[in-house]
Short mmCIF file of C-alpha atoms in Angstrom, two decimals:
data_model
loop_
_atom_site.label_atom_id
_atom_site.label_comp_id
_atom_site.label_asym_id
_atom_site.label_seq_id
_atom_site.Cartn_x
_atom_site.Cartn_y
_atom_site.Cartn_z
CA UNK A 1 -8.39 -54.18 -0.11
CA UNK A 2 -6.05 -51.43 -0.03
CA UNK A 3 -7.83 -49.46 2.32
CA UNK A 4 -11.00 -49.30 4.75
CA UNK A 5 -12.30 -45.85 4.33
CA UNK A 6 -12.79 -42.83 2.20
CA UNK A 7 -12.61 -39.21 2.83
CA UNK A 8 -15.47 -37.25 1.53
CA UNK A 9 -13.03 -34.57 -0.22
CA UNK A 10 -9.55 -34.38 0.06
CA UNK A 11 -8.60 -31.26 1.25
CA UNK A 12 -10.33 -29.81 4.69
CA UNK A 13 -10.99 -25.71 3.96
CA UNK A 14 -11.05 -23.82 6.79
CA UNK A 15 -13.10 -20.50 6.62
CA UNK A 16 -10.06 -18.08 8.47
CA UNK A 17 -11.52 -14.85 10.12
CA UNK A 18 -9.32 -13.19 12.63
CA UNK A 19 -10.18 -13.34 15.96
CA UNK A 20 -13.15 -15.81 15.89
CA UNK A 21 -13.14 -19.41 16.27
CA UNK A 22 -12.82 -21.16 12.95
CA UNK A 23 -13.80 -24.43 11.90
CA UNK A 24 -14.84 -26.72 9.16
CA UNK A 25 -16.33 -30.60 9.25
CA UNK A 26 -15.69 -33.05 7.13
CA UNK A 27 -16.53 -36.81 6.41
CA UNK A 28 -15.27 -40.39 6.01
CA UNK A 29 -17.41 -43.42 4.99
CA UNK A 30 -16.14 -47.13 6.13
CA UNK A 31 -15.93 -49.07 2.75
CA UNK A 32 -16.49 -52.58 4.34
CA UNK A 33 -19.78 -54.11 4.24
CA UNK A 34 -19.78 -56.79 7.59
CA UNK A 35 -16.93 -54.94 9.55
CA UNK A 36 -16.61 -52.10 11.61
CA UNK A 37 -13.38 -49.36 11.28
CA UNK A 38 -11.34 -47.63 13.99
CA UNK A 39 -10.15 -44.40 12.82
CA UNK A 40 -7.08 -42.55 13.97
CA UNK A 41 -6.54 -38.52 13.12
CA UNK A 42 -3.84 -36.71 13.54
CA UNK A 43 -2.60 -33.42 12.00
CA UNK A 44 0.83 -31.78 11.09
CA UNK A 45 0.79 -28.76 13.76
CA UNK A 46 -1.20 -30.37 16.82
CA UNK A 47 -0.56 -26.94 18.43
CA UNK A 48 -2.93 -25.25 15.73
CA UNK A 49 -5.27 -27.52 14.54
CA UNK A 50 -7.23 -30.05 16.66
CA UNK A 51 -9.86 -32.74 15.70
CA UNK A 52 -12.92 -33.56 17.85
CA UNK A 53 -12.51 -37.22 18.08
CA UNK A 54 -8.79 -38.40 17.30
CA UNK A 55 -10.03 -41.86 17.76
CA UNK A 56 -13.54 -43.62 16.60
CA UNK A 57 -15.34 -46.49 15.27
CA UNK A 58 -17.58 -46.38 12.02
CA UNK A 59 -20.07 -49.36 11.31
CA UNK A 60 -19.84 -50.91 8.49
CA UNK A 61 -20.56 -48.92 5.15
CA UNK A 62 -21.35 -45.87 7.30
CA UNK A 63 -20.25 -42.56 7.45
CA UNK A 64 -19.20 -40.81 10.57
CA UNK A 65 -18.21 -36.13 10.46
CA UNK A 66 -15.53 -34.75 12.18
CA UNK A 67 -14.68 -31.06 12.92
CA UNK A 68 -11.26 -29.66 12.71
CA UNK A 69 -10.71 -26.29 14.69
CA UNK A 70 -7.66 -23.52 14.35
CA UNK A 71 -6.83 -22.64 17.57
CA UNK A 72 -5.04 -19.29 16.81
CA UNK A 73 -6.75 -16.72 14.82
CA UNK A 74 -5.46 -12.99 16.14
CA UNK A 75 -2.43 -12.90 13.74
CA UNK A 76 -2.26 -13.66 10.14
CA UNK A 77 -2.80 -17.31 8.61
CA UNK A 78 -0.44 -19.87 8.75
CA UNK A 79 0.51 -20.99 5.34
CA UNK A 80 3.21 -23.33 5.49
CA UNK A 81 5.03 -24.96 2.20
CA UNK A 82 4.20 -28.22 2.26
CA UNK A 83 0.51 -27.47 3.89
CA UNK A 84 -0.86 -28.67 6.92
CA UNK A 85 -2.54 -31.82 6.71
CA UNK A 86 -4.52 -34.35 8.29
CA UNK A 87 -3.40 -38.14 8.41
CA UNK A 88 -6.26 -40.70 8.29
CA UNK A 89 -5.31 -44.53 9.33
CA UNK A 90 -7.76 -47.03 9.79
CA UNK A 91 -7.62 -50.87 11.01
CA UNK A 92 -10.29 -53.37 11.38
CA UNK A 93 -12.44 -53.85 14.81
CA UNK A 94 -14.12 -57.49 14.59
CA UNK A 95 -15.69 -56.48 18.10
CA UNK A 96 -17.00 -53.32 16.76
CA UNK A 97 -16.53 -51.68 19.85
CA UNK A 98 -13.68 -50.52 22.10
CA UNK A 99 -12.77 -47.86 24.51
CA UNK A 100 -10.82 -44.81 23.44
CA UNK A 101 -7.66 -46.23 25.64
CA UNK A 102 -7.87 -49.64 23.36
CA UNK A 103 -7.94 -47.68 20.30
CA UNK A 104 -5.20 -45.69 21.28
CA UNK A 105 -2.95 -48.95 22.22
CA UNK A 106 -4.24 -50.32 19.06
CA UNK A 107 -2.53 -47.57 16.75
CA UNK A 108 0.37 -47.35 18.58
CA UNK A 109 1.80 -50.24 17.56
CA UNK A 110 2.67 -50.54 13.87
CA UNK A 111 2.23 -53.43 11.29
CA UNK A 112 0.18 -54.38 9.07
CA UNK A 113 -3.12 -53.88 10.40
CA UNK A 114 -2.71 -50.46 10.45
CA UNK A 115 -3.81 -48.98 6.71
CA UNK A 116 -2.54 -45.03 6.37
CA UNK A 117 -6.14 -44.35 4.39
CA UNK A 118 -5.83 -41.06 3.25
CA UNK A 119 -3.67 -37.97 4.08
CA UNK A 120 -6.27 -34.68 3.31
CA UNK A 121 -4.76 -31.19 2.83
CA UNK A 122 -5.72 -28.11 5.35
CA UNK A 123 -6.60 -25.26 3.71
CA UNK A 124 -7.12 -21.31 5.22
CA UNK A 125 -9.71 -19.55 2.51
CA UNK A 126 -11.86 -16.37 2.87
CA UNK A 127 -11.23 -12.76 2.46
CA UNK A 128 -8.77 -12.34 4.93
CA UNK A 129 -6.38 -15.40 4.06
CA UNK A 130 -6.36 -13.08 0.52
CA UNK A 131 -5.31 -9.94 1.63
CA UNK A 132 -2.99 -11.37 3.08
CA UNK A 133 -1.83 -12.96 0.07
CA UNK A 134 -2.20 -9.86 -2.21
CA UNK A 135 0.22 -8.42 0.69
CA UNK A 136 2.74 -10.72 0.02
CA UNK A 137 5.67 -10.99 -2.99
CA UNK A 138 5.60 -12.86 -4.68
CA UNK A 139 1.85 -14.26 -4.79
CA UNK A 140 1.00 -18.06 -4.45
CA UNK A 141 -1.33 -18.33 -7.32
CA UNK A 142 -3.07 -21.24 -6.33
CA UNK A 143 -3.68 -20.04 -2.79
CA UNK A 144 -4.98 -16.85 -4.03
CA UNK A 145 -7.30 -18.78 -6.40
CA UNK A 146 -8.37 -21.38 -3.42
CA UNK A 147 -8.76 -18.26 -0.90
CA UNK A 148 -11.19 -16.20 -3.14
CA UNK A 149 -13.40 -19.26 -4.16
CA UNK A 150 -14.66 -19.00 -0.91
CA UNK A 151 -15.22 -14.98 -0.71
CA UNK A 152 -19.16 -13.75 -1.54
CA UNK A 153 -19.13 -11.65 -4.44
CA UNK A 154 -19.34 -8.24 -2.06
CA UNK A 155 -16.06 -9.46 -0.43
CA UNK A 156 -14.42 -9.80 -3.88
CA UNK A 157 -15.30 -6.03 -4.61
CA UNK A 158 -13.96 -5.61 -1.20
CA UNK A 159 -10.60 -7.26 -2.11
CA UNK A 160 -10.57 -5.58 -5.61
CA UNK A 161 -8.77 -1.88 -3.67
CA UNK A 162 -5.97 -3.50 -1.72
CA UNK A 163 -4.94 -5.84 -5.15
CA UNK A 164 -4.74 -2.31 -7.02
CA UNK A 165 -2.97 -0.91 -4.23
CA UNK A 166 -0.46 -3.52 -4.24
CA UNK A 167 -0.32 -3.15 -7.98
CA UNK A 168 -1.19 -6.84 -8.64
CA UNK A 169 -2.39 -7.21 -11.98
CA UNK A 170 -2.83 -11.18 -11.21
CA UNK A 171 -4.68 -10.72 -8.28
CA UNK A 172 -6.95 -7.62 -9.83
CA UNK A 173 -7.28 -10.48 -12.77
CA UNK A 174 -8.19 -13.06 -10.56
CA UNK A 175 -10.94 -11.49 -8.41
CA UNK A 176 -12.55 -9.92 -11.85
CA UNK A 177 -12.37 -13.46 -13.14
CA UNK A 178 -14.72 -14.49 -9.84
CA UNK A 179 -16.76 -12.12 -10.18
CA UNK A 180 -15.78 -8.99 -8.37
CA UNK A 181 -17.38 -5.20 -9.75
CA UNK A 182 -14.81 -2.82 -9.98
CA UNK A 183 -18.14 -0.32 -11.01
CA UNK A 184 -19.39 -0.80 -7.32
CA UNK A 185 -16.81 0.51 -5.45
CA UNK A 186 -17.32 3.71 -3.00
CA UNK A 187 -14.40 5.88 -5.09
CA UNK A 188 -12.98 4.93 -8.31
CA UNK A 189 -10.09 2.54 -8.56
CA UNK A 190 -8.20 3.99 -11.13
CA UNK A 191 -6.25 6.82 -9.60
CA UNK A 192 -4.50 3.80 -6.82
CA UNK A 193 -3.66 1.71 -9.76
CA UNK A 194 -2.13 4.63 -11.52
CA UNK A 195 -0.39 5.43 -8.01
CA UNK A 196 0.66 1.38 -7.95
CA UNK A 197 2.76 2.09 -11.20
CA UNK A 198 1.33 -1.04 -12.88
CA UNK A 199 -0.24 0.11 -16.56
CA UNK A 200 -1.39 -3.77 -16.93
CA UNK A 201 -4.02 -2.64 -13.83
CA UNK A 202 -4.83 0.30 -15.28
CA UNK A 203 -5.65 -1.53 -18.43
CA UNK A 204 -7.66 -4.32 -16.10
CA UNK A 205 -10.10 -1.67 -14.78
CA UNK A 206 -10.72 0.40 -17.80
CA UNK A 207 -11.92 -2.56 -19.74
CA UNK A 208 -14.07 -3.56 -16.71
CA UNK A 209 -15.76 -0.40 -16.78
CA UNK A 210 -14.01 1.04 -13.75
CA UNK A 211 -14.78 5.04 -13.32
CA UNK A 212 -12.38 7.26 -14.97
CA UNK A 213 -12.61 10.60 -13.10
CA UNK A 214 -10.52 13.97 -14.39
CA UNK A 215 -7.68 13.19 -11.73
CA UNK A 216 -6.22 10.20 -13.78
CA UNK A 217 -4.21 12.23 -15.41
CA UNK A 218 -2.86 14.27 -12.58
CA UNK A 219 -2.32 10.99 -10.84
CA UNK A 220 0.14 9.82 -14.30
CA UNK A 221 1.37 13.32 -13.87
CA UNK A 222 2.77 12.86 -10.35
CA UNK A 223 4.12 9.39 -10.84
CA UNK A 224 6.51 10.20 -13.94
CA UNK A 225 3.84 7.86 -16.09
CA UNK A 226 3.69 8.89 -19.72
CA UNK A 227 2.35 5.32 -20.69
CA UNK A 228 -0.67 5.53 -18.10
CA UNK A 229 -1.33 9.00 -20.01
CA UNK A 230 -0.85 7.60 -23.56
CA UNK A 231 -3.30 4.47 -23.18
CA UNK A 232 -6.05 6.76 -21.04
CA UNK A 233 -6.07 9.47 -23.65
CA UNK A 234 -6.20 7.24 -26.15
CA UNK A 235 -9.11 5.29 -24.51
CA UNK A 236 -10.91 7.87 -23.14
CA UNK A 237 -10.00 10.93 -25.53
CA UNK A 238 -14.12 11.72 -25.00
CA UNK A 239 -14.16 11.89 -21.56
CA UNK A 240 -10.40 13.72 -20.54
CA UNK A 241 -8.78 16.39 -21.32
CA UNK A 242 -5.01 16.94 -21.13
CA UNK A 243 -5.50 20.50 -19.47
CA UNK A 244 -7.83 19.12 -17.19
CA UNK A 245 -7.90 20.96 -14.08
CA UNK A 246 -8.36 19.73 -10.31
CA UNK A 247 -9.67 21.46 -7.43
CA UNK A 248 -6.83 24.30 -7.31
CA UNK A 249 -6.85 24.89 -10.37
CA UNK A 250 -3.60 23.45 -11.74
CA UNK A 251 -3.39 21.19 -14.85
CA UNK A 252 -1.28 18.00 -15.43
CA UNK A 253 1.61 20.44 -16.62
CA UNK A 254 1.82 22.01 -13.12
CA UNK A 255 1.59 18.56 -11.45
CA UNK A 256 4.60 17.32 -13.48
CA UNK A 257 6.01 20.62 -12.91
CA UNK A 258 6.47 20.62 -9.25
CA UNK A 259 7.72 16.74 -9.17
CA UNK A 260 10.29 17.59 -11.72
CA UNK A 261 9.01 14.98 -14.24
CA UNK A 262 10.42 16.92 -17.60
CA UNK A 263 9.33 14.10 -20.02
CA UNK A 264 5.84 14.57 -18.80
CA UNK A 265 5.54 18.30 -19.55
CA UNK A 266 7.10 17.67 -22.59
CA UNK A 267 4.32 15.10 -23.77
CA UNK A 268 1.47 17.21 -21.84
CA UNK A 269 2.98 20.12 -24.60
CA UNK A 270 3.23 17.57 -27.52
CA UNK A 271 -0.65 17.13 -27.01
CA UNK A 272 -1.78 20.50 -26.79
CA UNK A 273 -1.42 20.94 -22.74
CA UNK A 274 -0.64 24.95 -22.06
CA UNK A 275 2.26 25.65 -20.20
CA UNK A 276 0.89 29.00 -19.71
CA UNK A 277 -2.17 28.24 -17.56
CA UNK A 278 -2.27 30.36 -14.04
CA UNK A 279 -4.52 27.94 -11.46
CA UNK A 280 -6.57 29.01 -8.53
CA UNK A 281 -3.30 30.90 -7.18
CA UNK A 282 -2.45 32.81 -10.62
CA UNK A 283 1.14 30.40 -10.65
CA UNK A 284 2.17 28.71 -13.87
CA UNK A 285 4.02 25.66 -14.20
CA UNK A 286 6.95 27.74 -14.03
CA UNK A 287 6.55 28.79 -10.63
CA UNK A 288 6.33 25.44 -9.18
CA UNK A 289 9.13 23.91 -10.77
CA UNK A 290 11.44 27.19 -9.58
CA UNK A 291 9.77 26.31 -6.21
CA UNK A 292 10.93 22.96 -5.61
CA UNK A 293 14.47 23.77 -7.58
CA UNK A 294 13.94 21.67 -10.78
CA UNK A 295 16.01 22.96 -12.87
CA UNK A 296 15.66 20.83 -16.24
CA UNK A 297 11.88 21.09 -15.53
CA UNK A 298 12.57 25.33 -15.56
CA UNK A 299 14.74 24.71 -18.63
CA UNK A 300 12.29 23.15 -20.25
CA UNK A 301 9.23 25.36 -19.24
CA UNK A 302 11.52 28.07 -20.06
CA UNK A 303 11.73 27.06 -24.04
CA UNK A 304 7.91 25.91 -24.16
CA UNK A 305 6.23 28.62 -21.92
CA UNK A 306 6.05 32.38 -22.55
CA UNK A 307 5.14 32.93 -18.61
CA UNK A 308 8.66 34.52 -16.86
CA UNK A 309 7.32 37.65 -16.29
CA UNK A 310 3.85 36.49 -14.80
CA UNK A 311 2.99 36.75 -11.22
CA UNK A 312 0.97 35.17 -8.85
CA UNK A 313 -1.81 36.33 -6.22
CA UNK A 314 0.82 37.46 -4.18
CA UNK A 315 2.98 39.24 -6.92
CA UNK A 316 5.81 36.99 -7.41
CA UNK A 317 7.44 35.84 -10.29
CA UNK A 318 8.74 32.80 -11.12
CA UNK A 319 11.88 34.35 -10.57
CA UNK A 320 11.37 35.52 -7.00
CA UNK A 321 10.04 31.83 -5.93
CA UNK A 322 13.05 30.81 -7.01
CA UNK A 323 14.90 33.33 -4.90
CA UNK A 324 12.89 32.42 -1.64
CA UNK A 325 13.38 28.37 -2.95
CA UNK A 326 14.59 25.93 0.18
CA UNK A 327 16.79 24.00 -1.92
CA UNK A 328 20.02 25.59 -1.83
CA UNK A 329 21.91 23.43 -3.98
CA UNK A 330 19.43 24.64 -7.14
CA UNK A 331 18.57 27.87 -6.20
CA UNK A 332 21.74 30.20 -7.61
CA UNK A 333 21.18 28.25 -10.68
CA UNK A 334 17.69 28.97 -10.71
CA UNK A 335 18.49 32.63 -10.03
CA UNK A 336 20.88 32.68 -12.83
CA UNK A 337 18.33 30.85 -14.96
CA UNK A 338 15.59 33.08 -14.52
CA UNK A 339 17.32 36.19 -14.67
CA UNK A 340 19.33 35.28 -17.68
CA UNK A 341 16.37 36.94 -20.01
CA UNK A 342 16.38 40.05 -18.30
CA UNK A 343 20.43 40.32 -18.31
CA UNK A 344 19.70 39.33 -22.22
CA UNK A 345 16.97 42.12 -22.45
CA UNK A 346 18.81 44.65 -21.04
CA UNK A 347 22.51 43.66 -22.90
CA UNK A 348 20.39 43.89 -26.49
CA UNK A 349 18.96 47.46 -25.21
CA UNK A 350 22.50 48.97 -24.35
CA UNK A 351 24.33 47.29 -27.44
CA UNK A 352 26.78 45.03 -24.94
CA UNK A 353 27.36 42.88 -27.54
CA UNK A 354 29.67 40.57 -24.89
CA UNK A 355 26.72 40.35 -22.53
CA UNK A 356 24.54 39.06 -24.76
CA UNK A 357 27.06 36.58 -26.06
CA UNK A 358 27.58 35.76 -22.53
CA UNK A 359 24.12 35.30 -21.30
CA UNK A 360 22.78 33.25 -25.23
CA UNK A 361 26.02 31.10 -23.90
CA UNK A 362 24.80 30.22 -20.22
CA UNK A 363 21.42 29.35 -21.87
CA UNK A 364 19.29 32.02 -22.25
CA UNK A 365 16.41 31.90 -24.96
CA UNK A 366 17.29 33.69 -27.62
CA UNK A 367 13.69 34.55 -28.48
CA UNK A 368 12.43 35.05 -24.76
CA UNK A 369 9.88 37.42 -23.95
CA UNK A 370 9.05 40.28 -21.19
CA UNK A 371 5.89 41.01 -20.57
CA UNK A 372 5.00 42.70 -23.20
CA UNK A 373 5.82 39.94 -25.71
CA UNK A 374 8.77 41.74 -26.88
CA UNK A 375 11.73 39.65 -27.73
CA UNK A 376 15.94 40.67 -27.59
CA UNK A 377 15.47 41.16 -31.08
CA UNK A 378 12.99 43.46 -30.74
CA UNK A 379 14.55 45.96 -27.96
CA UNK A 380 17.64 45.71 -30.18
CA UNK A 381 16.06 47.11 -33.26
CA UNK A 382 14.18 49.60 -31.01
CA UNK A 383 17.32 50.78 -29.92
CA UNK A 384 18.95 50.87 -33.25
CA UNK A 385 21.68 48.25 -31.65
CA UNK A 386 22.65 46.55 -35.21
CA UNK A 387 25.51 45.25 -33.52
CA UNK A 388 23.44 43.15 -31.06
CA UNK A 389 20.89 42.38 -33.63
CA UNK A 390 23.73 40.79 -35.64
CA UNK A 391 24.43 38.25 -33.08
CA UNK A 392 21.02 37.70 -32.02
CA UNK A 393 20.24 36.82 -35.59
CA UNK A 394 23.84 34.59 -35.56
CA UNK A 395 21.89 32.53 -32.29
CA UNK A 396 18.65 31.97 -34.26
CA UNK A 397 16.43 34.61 -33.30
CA UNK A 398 13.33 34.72 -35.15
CA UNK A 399 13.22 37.99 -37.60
CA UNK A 400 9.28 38.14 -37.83
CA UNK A 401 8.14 37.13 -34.28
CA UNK A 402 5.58 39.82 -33.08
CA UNK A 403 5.25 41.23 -30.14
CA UNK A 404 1.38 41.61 -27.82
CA UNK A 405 0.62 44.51 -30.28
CA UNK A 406 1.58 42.89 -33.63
CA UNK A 407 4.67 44.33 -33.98
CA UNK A 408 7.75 42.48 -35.27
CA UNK A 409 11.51 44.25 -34.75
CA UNK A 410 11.21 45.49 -38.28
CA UNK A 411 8.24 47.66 -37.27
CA UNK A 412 10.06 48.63 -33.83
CA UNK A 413 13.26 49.83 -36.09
CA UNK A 414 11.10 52.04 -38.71
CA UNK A 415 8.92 53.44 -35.66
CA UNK A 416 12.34 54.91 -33.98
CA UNK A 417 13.49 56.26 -37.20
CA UNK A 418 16.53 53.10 -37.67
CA UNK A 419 16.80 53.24 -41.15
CA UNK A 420 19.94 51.34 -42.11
CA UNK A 421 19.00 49.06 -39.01
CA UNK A 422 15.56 48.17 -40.55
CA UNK A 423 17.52 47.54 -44.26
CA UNK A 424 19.30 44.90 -42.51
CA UNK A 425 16.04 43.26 -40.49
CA UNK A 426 14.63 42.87 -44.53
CA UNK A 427 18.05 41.83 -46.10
CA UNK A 428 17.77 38.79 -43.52
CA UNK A 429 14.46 37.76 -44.35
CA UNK A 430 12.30 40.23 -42.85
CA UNK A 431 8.51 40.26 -44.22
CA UNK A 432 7.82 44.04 -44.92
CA UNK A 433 4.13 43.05 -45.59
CA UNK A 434 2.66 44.87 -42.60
CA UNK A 435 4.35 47.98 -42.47
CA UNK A 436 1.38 49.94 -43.91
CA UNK A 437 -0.86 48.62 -41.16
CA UNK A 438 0.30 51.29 -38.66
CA UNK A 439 -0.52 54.35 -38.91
CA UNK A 440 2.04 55.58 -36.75
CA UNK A 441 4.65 55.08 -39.43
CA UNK A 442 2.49 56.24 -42.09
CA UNK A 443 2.21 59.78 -40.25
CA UNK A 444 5.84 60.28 -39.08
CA UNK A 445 6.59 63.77 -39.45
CA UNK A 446 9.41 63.25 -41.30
CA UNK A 447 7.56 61.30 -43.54
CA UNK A 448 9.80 58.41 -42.63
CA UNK A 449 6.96 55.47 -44.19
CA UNK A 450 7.49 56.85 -47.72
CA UNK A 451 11.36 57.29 -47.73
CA UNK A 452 11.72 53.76 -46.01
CA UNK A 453 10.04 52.42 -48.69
CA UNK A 454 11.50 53.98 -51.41
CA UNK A 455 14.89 52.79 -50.09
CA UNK A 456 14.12 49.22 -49.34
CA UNK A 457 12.13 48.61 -52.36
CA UNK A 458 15.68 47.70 -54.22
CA UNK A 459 18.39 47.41 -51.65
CA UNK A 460 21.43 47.65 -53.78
CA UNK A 461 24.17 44.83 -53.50
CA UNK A 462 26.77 47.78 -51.78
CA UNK A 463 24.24 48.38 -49.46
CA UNK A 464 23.40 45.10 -48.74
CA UNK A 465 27.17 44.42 -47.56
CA UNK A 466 27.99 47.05 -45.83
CA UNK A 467 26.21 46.02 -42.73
CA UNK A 468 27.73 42.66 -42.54
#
């Protein structure tokens, strides 16, 4: 016979819960049929675990339990690598009986009597053995898996927030698998998982029915996530918007805005986001990015957004944030930034054709607008400043862009009487379709409509070149 009895199970779990006596029984039958067994138990960390009865008898084909307590229990489990464990050895007793001191001589002295029976693994389980886990990088999968098998289905749910948290898409996997509800929680999981930077936990919840509220996408937003914004308006196009707004007001655009996340206002733009939108506070994207000194993210806002000139609740432009902006470092570029359109605006007005050379070189948008939608181009031809329309035209500014009121800087030129200016507008590809729809020009007193249109109807090759 190879041995004399059996252990029940081979591994021991021990229910953990901090700061409360913990325990677990367990059993071993004697295998001989006319003999009694003395039984010897000892464990790998005496000075944590203890058994009731380290020695005992069992009559013959009879079972006997045994209760193994964890002594410590204010601090976190102990999970060594090997795991504790509990030794079994067992050696015959033709008396049947004997005294714990007998027993104790009798295993102290080795040989062949002595049978090592059965060695049984300890094991910690329960809801607090796997938070402590899901705290830990990296994860012991088969701990995890042993911890949660004894958790209730409530403490799964429990463990399902710190798992997101910790952005562990194994763990989140795992407790689904045994039967936690993500649809039970108090608040929604999905803006911590977007906040844990894992998209394969994002991906976990939605398919598990997890709540998708309107701040997902703010939460992507703030976290530089394009891909968490991708897969949730793809998933949930019926239920989110990508202007959403939260409580103040402000859309993912000004989220991204005042983290400096330029990629994200570019693909909040790409899918129909405004970068125009005032929140609760009448500021714009723009005003948050000068804020915080994010220059690319101006830069950017500065080429999608028509919002410069717009102030806030207290009158401020984006401009003047920037001015009054604690980081030093960004701010003169900011200032310069900002105020490059109105040095542009006012260069085009007074013909400086060096200034405005100057300012389209530092980065100035050639077709940025003041706040009444009029462009460089548009103060240039109002002004009769061919020069300066020249080289705004050189820089790409658009010929036919209208202004709040519909007009383009061909209608600006014939309105002020800039005849030879407005040949040149429509000898560049100016659309002289609208002309007739304003009065205004119609009813010139010097019945400027008529002889502008009998001029421009043919523009001769001579006249064509002589404004180049």
């Amino acid at each position: 016979m190879d041995r004399l009895v059996k252990a029940e199970a081979k591994e021991v779990e021990v229910m953990f819960l901090k700061g409360q006596k913990c325990s677990s029984s367990f059993k071993l039958t004697n295998l001989m049929h006319t003999m009694s067994v003395a039984v010897s138990l000892t464990t790998t960390n005496p000075s944590l675990f203890s058994i009731n009865k380290h020695f005992s008898t069992i009559p013959p084909l009879s079972s006997a339990s045994y209760t193994l307590h964890l002594s410590h229990t204010s601090g976190q489990p102990h999970l060594p690598d090997p795991p504790d464990a509990i030794t079994v050895r067992a050696t015959m007793l033709p008396t049947g009986k004997a005294t714990v001191d007998h027993l104790r001589r009798l295993f102290s002295k080795p040989g062949p009597h002595v049978f090592r029976d059965a060695v049984l693994t300890i094991s910690l389980v329960g809801p607090h053995v796997a938070e402590y886990l899901i705290s830990r990088k990296p994860q012991s999968h088969n701990l995890f898996t042993k911890a949660i098998s004894a958790c209730t289905r409530s403490q799964l749910t429990e463990l399902l927030k710190p798992a997101v948290e910790n952005g562990s898409a194994d763990a989140v996997a795992y407790l689904l698998d045994a039967g936690a509800d993500a649809t039970a929680t108090a608040e929604s999981l999905m803006p911590p998982a977007i906040r844990s930077g894992s998209l394969d936990v994002v991906k976990l919840l939605e398919a598990s029915g997890c709540e998708i509220v309107e701040s997902v996408l703010h939460e992507a937003a703030a976290t530089d996530r394009i891909d968490v914004m991708e897969f949730l308006l793809e998933r949930c196009d019926e239920k989110l918007e990508v202007d959403s707004v939260d409580s103040e007001g402000r859309t993912p655009i000004h989220v991204a805005a005042r983290e400096g996340y330029v990629r994200v206002i570019e693909f909040c733009v790409s899918m129909g986001g405004n970068p125009n939108r005032v929140d609760c506070k009448g500021r714009t994207p723009l005003h948050y990015a000068a804020w915080k000194g994010h220059v690319k993210a101006v830069e950017c806002l500065l080429e999608c957004s028509d919002v410069k000139c717009v102030k806030d609740r207290e009158g401020r432009t984006a401009f003047c944030v920037a001015a009054e902006s604690e980081e030093s470092d960004a701010r003169r570029r900011l200032v310069d930034l900002l105020g490059l359109g109105d040095a542009l605006m006012r260069a085009a007005r007074v013909d400086d054709v060096q200034g405005v050379k100057r300012c389209l070189g530092e980065g100035a948008s050639v077709n940025g607008r003041d706040q009444n939608g009029w462009t460089p181009l548009h103060w240039a031809a109002f002004k009769g400043r061919i020069k300066s329309v020249k080289v705004l035209l050189e820089h790409g500014a658009e010929v036919d862009t209208v202004d709040d009121a519909g007009y383009t800087p061909l209608h600006c030129a014939a309105e002020a009487g800039h005849l030879q200016l407005a040949l040149f507008l429509i000898t560049h590809g100016a659309s002289q379709s609208h002309l007739k729809s304003f009065p205004y020009l119609a009813a010139h007193p010097l019945h400027f409509f008529d002889s502008f249109q009998n001029q421009v109807s043919l523009p001769s090759k001579s006249n064509t070149l002589m404004y180049h």
